[in-house]
mmCIF file of C-alpha atoms and ligand atoms in Angstrom:
data_model
loop_
_atom_site.group_PDB
_atom_site.id
_atom_site.type_symbol
_atom_site.label_atom_id
_atom_site.label_comp_id
_atom_site.label_asym_id
_atom_site.label_seq_id
_atom_site.Cartn_x
_atom_site.Cartn_y
_atom_site.Cartn_z
ATOM 1 C CA MET T 1190 10.260 25.978 31.918
ATOM 2 C CA LEU T 1191 10.681 24.370 28.517
ATOM 3 C CA VAL T 1192 10.187 26.182 25.224
ATOM 4 C CA ASP T 1193 10.929 25.600 21.556
ATOM 5 C CA TYR T 1194 11.834 28.694 19.543
ATOM 6 C CA HIS T 1195 12.589 27.038 16.205
ATOM 7 C CA VAL T 1196 9.590 25.199 14.778
ATOM 8 C CA HIS T 1197 8.697 24.728 11.102
ATOM 9 C CA PRO T 1198 4.981 24.092 10.493
ATOM 10 C CA ASP T 1199 3.706 22.997 7.077
ATOM 11 C CA TYR T 1200 3.961 26.554 5.736
ATOM 12 C CA SER T 1201 7.584 25.627 5.069
ATOM 13 C CA ILE T 1202 7.641 23.428 1.982
ATOM 14 C CA ASP T 1203 10.229 21.139 3.579
ATOM 15 C CA ALA T 1204 8.086 20.626 6.697
ATOM 16 C CA ALA T 1205 4.937 18.746 7.742
ATOM 17 C CA GLY T 1206 2.515 19.327 10.601
ATOM 18 C CA LYS T 1207 -0.257 21.814 11.214
ATOM 19 C CA ILE T 1208 0.116 24.664 13.658
ATOM 20 C CA LEU T 1209 -2.680 23.197 15.810
ATOM 21 C CA ASP T 1210 -1.086 19.752 15.896
ATOM 22 C CA TYR T 1211 2.219 21.245 17.021
ATOM 23 C CA CYS T 1212 0.403 23.161 19.773
ATOM 24 C CA LYS T 1213 -1.406 20.044 20.991
ATOM 25 C CA LYS T 1214 1.906 18.196 21.160
ATOM 26 C CA ALA T 1215 3.499 21.169 22.953
ATOM 27 C CA VAL T 1216 0.860 20.943 25.700
ATOM 28 C CA GLU T 1217 1.435 17.178 25.977
ATOM 29 C CA LEU T 1218 5.153 17.806 26.395
ATOM 30 C CA GLY T 1219 4.536 20.507 28.995
ATOM 31 C CA LEU T 1220 6.086 23.328 26.953
ATOM 32 C CA LYS T 1221 5.377 26.841 28.180
ATOM 33 C CA GLU T 1222 6.011 28.453 24.794
ATOM 34 C CA ILE T 1223 6.193 27.447 21.158
ATOM 35 C CA CYS T 1224 7.493 29.860 18.545
ATOM 36 C CA PHE T 1225 6.830 29.053 14.883
ATOM 37 C CA THR T 1226 9.654 30.034 12.558
ATOM 38 C CA THR T 1227 8.603 29.479 8.980
ATOM 39 C CA HIS T 1228 11.336 29.898 6.370
ATOM 40 C CA LEU T 1229 11.499 33.232 4.571
ATOM 41 C CA ASP T 1230 13.680 32.615 1.515
ATOM 42 C CA LEU T 1231 13.806 35.468 -0.973
ATOM 43 C CA ASP T 1232 16.792 34.841 -3.221
ATOM 44 C CA PRO T 1233 15.701 35.309 -6.867
ATOM 45 C CA ALA T 1234 18.614 33.080 -7.923
ATOM 46 C CA ARG T 1235 16.947 30.235 -5.992
ATOM 47 C CA LYS T 1236 13.401 30.954 -7.107
ATOM 48 C CA GLU T 1237 12.754 27.427 -8.352
ATOM 49 C CA ILE T 1238 14.235 25.827 -5.213
ATOM 50 C CA ASP T 1239 12.898 27.541 -2.123
ATOM 51 C CA ASP T 1240 11.045 30.758 -2.912
ATOM 52 C CA LYS T 1241 7.782 29.057 -1.932
ATOM 53 C CA VAL T 1242 5.459 28.754 1.009
ATOM 54 C CA ARG T 1243 2.492 26.424 1.581
ATOM 55 C CA VAL T 1244 -0.856 27.809 2.696
ATOM 56 C CA ASP T 1245 -3.559 25.161 3.120
ATOM 57 C CA GLU T 1246 -2.038 22.822 0.535
ATOM 58 C CA LYS T 1247 -1.686 25.715 -1.892
ATOM 59 C CA ILE T 1248 1.800 26.883 -2.894
ATOM 60 C CA MET T 1249 2.344 30.641 -2.790
ATOM 61 C CA GLU T 1250 5.338 32.805 -3.544
ATOM 62 C CA MET T 1251 7.373 34.265 -0.682
ATOM 63 C CA ARG T 1252 6.666 37.782 -1.933
ATOM 64 C CA SER T 1253 2.906 37.513 -1.439
ATOM 65 C CA GLU T 1254 0.357 38.020 1.317
ATOM 66 C CA TRP T 1255 0.993 34.578 2.879
ATOM 67 C CA PRO T 1256 2.022 36.082 6.278
ATOM 68 C CA GLU T 1257 -1.568 37.311 6.717
ATOM 69 C CA TYR T 1258 -2.837 33.716 6.743
ATOM 70 C CA TYR T 1259 0.095 32.564 8.838
ATOM 71 C CA LEU T 1260 -0.372 35.237 11.511
ATOM 72 C CA GLU T 1261 -4.111 34.685 11.600
ATOM 73 C CA GLU T 1262 -3.700 30.949 12.101
ATOM 74 C CA ILE T 1263 -1.187 31.556 14.884
ATOM 75 C CA GLN T 1264 -3.521 34.089 16.506
ATOM 76 C CA ASP T 1265 -6.322 31.487 16.500
ATOM 77 C CA ALA T 1266 -3.988 28.940 18.095
ATOM 78 C CA ARG T 1267 -2.877 31.537 20.638
ATOM 79 C CA SER T 1268 -6.460 32.124 21.776
ATOM 80 C CA MET T 1269 -7.254 28.432 21.786
ATOM 81 C CA PHE T 1270 -4.245 27.440 23.906
ATOM 82 C CA ALA T 1271 -4.011 30.431 26.239
ATOM 83 C CA GLY T 1272 -6.110 28.597 28.844
ATOM 84 C CA LYS T 1273 -3.872 25.540 28.581
ATOM 85 C CA GLY T 1274 -0.724 27.291 29.763
ATOM 86 C CA LEU T 1275 0.918 27.517 26.329
ATOM 87 C CA LYS T 1276 2.074 30.776 24.769
ATOM 88 C CA VAL T 1277 2.099 30.653 20.966
ATOM 89 C CA LYS T 1278 4.497 32.987 19.158
ATOM 90 C CA ALA T 1279 4.768 34.039 15.522
ATOM 91 C CA GLY T 1280 8.272 34.047 14.144
ATOM 92 C CA VAL T 1281 10.178 33.630 10.913
ATOM 93 C CA GLU T 1282 13.539 32.147 10.037
ATOM 94 C CA VAL T 1283 14.954 34.456 7.418
ATOM 95 C CA ASP T 1284 17.587 33.164 5.017
ATOM 96 C CA TYR T 1285 20.059 36.043 5.174
ATOM 97 C CA GLN T 1286 22.058 36.998 2.117
ATOM 98 C CA PRO T 1287 23.447 40.531 1.871
ATOM 99 C CA HIS T 1288 21.774 41.366 -1.446
ATOM 100 C CA LEU T 1289 18.335 40.628 0.060
ATOM 101 C CA GLU T 1290 18.444 43.106 2.951
ATOM 102 C CA LYS T 1291 15.981 45.552 1.475
ATOM 103 C CA ASP T 1292 13.406 42.876 0.587
ATOM 104 C CA ILE T 1293 13.766 41.227 4.005
ATOM 105 C CA GLY T 1294 13.270 44.579 5.717
ATOM 106 C CA ILE T 1295 10.067 45.293 3.806
ATOM 107 C CA ILE T 1296 8.458 41.983 4.787
ATOM 108 C CA ILE T 1297 9.514 41.829 8.428
ATOM 109 C CA ASN T 1298 8.436 45.403 9.018
ATOM 110 C CA GLU T 1299 5.090 44.958 7.322
ATOM 111 C CA TYR T 1300 3.917 42.211 9.676
ATOM 112 C CA ASP T 1301 3.725 41.826 13.461
ATOM 113 C CA PHE T 1302 6.169 39.058 14.174
ATOM 114 C CA ASP T 1303 7.207 38.195 17.723
ATOM 115 C CA PHE T 1304 10.589 36.865 16.715
ATOM 116 C CA VAL T 1305 12.784 37.283 13.631
ATOM 117 C CA MET T 1306 15.698 34.908 13.364
ATOM 118 C CA GLY T 1307 18.384 35.397 10.734
ATOM 119 C CA SER T 1308 20.185 32.313 9.487
ATOM 120 C CA VAL T 1309 22.963 31.970 6.955
ATOM 121 C CA HIS T 1310 22.107 28.926 4.832
ATOM 122 C CA CYS T 1311 23.553 30.017 1.500
ATOM 123 C CA LEU T 1312 26.958 31.075 0.270
ATOM 124 C CA GLU T 1313 27.236 32.041 -3.397
ATOM 125 C CA HIS T 1314 23.531 31.089 -3.666
ATOM 126 C CA ILE T 1315 24.281 27.465 -2.701
ATOM 127 C CA ALA T 1316 22.621 26.037 0.420
ATOM 128 C CA ILE T 1317 25.540 24.719 2.468
ATOM 129 C CA SER T 1318 22.958 23.375 4.939
ATOM 130 C CA SER T 1319 21.332 21.133 2.302
ATOM 131 C CA SER T 1320 22.306 17.476 1.919
ATOM 132 C CA GLY T 1321 21.778 17.669 -1.823
ATOM 133 C CA GLU T 1322 23.552 20.951 -2.491
ATOM 134 C CA ASN T 1323 26.432 21.330 -0.041
ATOM 135 C CA ALA T 1324 29.057 19.487 -2.114
ATOM 136 C CA LYS T 1325 28.725 22.105 -4.848
ATOM 137 C CA TYR T 1326 30.065 24.631 -2.376
ATOM 138 C CA PHE T 1327 32.551 22.691 -0.258
ATOM 139 C CA VAL T 1328 34.411 20.743 -2.959
ATOM 140 C CA GLY T 1329 37.484 22.677 -4.057
ATOM 141 C CA ARG T 1330 37.451 25.081 -1.092
ATOM 142 C CA SER T 1331 39.640 25.143 2.000
ATOM 143 C CA ALA T 1332 38.466 25.377 5.618
ATOM 144 C CA GLU T 1333 40.056 28.817 5.733
ATOM 145 C CA GLN T 1334 38.038 30.019 2.731
ATOM 146 C CA VAL T 1335 34.776 28.579 4.033
ATOM 147 C CA LEU T 1336 35.169 30.168 7.469
ATOM 148 C CA GLU T 1337 36.074 33.523 5.982
ATOM 149 C CA ALA T 1338 33.072 33.485 3.629
ATOM 150 C CA TYR T 1339 30.608 32.233 6.252
ATOM 151 C CA TYR T 1340 31.577 34.568 9.073
ATOM 152 C CA HIS T 1341 31.709 37.505 6.700
ATOM 153 C CA VAL T 1342 28.026 36.936 5.854
ATOM 154 C CA VAL T 1343 27.124 36.354 9.528
ATOM 155 C CA ASP T 1344 28.867 39.620 10.361
ATOM 156 C CA LEU T 1345 26.749 41.432 7.758
ATOM 157 C CA ALA T 1346 23.610 39.771 9.145
ATOM 158 C CA VAL T 1347 24.460 41.125 12.601
ATOM 159 C CA GLU T 1348 25.299 44.566 11.225
ATOM 160 C CA SER T 1349 22.083 44.707 9.207
ATOM 161 C CA GLY T 1350 20.056 45.268 12.374
ATOM 162 C CA LEU T 1351 17.259 43.152 10.888
ATOM 163 C CA PHE T 1352 17.355 40.270 13.345
ATOM 164 C CA ASP T 1353 16.548 39.425 16.960
ATOM 165 C CA CYS T 1354 18.668 36.303 16.885
ATOM 166 C CA ILE T 1355 21.235 34.470 14.756
ATOM 167 C CA GLY T 1356 20.160 30.894 13.953
ATOM 168 C CA HIS T 1357 22.343 27.768 14.073
ATOM 169 C CA LEU T 1358 25.727 29.459 14.001
ATOM 170 C CA ASP T 1359 28.447 27.124 12.627
ATOM 171 C CA ILE T 1360 25.976 25.231 10.409
ATOM 172 C CA TYR T 1361 28.857 24.775 7.906
ATOM 173 C CA LYS T 1362 30.120 22.009 10.194
ATOM 174 C CA ARG T 1363 27.106 19.801 9.390
ATOM 175 C CA TYR T 1364 28.384 18.831 5.942
ATOM 176 C CA GLY T 1365 31.677 20.740 5.685
ATOM 177 C CA ASN T 1366 33.319 18.460 8.264
ATOM 178 C CA LYS T 1367 33.331 15.699 5.623
ATOM 179 C CA TYR T 1368 35.515 17.761 3.320
ATOM 180 C CA MET T 1369 37.806 19.794 5.546
ATOM 181 C CA ASP T 1370 39.296 20.169 8.986
ATOM 182 C CA PHE T 1371 37.909 23.247 10.711
ATOM 183 C CA GLU T 1372 39.845 22.369 13.878
ATOM 184 C CA SER T 1373 43.029 23.410 12.096
ATOM 185 C CA GLN T 1374 41.610 26.953 11.951
ATOM 186 C CA LYS T 1375 40.862 27.351 15.661
ATOM 187 C CA HIS T 1376 42.793 30.575 16.024
ATOM 188 C CA ARG T 1377 41.100 32.208 13.045
ATOM 189 C CA LEU T 1378 37.688 30.977 14.182
ATOM 190 C CA ASN T 1379 38.214 32.553 17.574
ATOM 191 C CA GLU T 1380 38.995 35.920 15.994
ATOM 192 C CA TYR T 1381 35.770 35.842 13.958
ATOM 193 C CA LEU T 1382 33.753 34.822 16.988
ATOM 194 C CA VAL T 1383 35.096 37.466 19.321
ATOM 195 C CA SER T 1384 34.361 40.181 16.787
ATOM 196 C CA ILE T 1385 30.841 38.914 15.978
ATOM 197 C CA LEU T 1386 29.829 38.176 19.571
ATOM 198 C CA ASN T 1387 30.960 41.647 20.617
ATOM 199 C CA LYS T 1388 28.719 43.173 17.982
ATOM 200 C CA MET T 1389 25.825 40.933 19.000
ATOM 201 C CA LYS T 1390 26.287 42.005 22.579
ATOM 202 C CA ASN T 1391 26.247 45.687 21.619
ATOM 203 C CA HIS T 1392 23.256 45.361 19.289
ATOM 204 C CA ARG T 1393 21.376 43.049 21.722
ATOM 205 C CA ILE T 1394 21.092 40.162 19.287
ATOM 206 C CA ALA T 1395 20.590 36.675 20.680
ATOM 207 C CA LEU T 1396 22.390 33.507 19.680
ATOM 208 C CA GLU T 1397 20.359 30.378 19.047
ATOM 209 C CA LEU T 1398 21.276 27.107 20.730
ATOM 210 C CA ASN T 1399 19.999 24.659 18.100
ATOM 211 C CA THR T 1400 19.544 21.030 19.130
ATOM 212 C CA SER T 1401 19.080 19.485 15.666
ATOM 213 C CA PRO T 1402 22.546 17.829 15.490
ATOM 214 C CA PHE T 1403 21.753 15.610 18.496
ATOM 215 C CA ARG T 1404 18.978 13.762 16.676
ATOM 216 C CA ASN T 1405 21.199 13.300 13.625
ATOM 217 C CA GLY T 1406 24.025 11.558 15.455
ATOM 218 C CA GLY T 1407 26.001 14.714 16.323
ATOM 219 C CA LYS T 1408 27.628 15.225 19.699
ATOM 220 C CA GLU T 1409 27.359 19.019 19.876
ATOM 221 C CA PRO T 1410 24.581 21.535 19.256
ATOM 222 C CA HIS T 1411 24.865 24.469 16.838
ATOM 223 C CA PRO T 1412 26.962 26.326 17.759
ATOM 224 C CA GLY T 1413 29.411 23.828 19.234
ATOM 225 C CA TYR T 1414 30.944 23.840 22.700
ATOM 226 C CA ASP T 1415 34.010 25.824 21.632
ATOM 227 C CA VAL T 1416 31.700 28.710 20.680
ATOM 228 C CA LEU T 1417 29.723 28.404 23.920
ATOM 229 C CA LYS T 1418 32.985 28.518 25.868
ATOM 230 C CA THR T 1419 33.919 31.705 24.037
ATOM 231 C CA CYS T 1420 30.489 33.147 24.911
ATOM 232 C CA GLN T 1421 31.053 32.391 28.569
ATOM 233 C CA ARG T 1422 34.546 33.866 28.517
ATOM 234 C CA MET T 1423 33.211 37.048 26.920
ATOM 235 C CA GLY T 1424 30.225 37.368 29.204
ATOM 236 C CA PHE T 1425 27.835 36.898 26.280
ATOM 237 C CA ASP T 1426 24.804 35.136 27.757
ATOM 238 C CA PHE T 1427 21.832 35.999 25.520
ATOM 239 C CA ILE T 1428 20.399 32.869 23.862
ATOM 240 C CA THR T 1429 17.261 31.214 22.548
ATOM 241 C CA ILE T 1430 16.707 27.462 22.369
ATOM 242 C CA GLY T 1431 15.195 25.663 19.384
ATOM 243 C CA SER T 1432 14.895 22.176 17.963
ATOM 244 C CA ASP T 1433 14.586 23.219 14.302
ATOM 245 C CA CYS T 1434 11.918 20.531 13.949
ATOM 246 C CA HIS T 1435 10.271 20.025 10.563
ATOM 247 C CA CYS T 1436 7.657 17.543 11.858
ATOM 248 C CA VAL T 1437 5.561 17.240 15.040
ATOM 249 C CA LYS T 1438 7.475 14.164 16.195
ATOM 250 C CA ASN T 1439 10.658 16.211 16.611
ATOM 251 C CA LEU T 1440 9.089 19.106 18.512
ATOM 252 C CA ALA T 1441 11.299 20.146 21.448
ATOM 253 C CA LYS T 1442 13.697 17.231 20.850
ATOM 254 C CA ASP T 1443 16.686 17.648 23.178
ATOM 255 C CA VAL T 1444 15.455 21.009 24.404
ATOM 256 C CA GLU T 1445 15.760 19.863 28.011
ATOM 257 C CA LYS T 1446 19.373 18.924 27.327
ATOM 258 C CA ALA T 1447 19.920 22.375 25.787
ATOM 259 C CA PHE T 1448 18.683 24.068 28.964
ATOM 260 C CA LYS T 1449 21.253 22.050 30.923
ATOM 261 C CA ILE T 1450 23.987 23.072 28.467
ATOM 262 C CA ALA T 1451 22.895 26.698 28.816
ATOM 263 C CA ALA T 1452 23.158 26.460 32.599
ATOM 264 C CA LYS T 1453 26.607 24.904 32.335
ATOM 265 C CA TYR T 1454 27.935 27.787 30.201
ATOM 266 C CA LYS T 1455 26.068 30.430 32.228
ATOM 267 C CA LEU T 1456 23.814 31.373 29.341
ATOM 268 C CA SER T 1457 20.397 32.935 29.987
ATOM 269 C CA VAL T 1458 17.547 31.657 27.842
ATOM 270 C CA TYR T 1459 15.201 34.267 26.406
ATOM 271 C CA GLY T 1460 11.797 34.395 24.828
ATOM 272 C CA PHE T 1461 10.448 37.155 22.590
ATOM 273 C CA GLU T 1462 7.146 38.949 22.305
ATOM 274 C CA LYS T 1463 6.589 41.532 19.570
ATOM 275 C CA ARG T 1464 10.361 41.389 19.127
ATOM 276 C CA ILE T 1465 11.117 42.372 22.710
ATOM 277 C CA PRO T 1466 13.257 39.877 24.623
ATOM 278 C CA TYR T 1467 12.570 38.709 28.153
ATOM 279 C CA VAL T 1468 14.386 36.186 30.245
ATOM 280 C CA LEU T 1469 12.574 32.891 30.752
HETATM 281 ZN ZN1 ZN E 890 17.968 27.134 9.197
HETATM 282 ZN ZN1 ZN E 891 15.032 26.067 10.614
#
């Protein structure tokens, strides 16, 4: 039973592809569920960069009524595809930064989302996940400093109670690996992970298995196999699977492989409806 729980339709300004086109492709691929996860980026310090959302070719601000249009369009798709064996879910991928908690809470509580994923993209207001920006953060920092800063923010995201799932854990590896050796910090990394995964277990927060590295030449998903091993050792088995596609062509890329990885590490894959998890 294949699903994709990390899909960016054209509401995200860095993505292309209409909700309906993604759904058509999902049926072609035999997916049972598709969950849209448009970016929700609220950092005032990044207003000119990513505090924008696209609604029918029109650019709106993140703090506006755009979710009404988004949820309506998803509802239409849901009705249209219900007879075709595809469940269509409404989610968001929230850029978590501690100073935004209140604003995030207001928006995610105002609307009926099925799935709210929290992702740490930014440290010190710099997107470490962006090809254009990451150097500004990594240059001049050590692996030890980066891990400490990143996992501190992830820990706060978990503690915030805002999220159903933590997106692409260890995303710092994508570009940080060019500048520093995270392997040298294995012991420290393990301490952060044990503490965070314990909290996630207690708060019933899922971990995303994100397949995007595979289509960019990477050998491991986010998070990597060392993290998945730690999950297995700790009896943490609560995951979602997503491709993080930003165009229809990449929908569900390597999702089948991710299900095999999940089975290998004894992880159970979950879906969400109205923010309630259920095993797939
Ligand atoms: Zn992300
Ligand atoms: Zn994403």
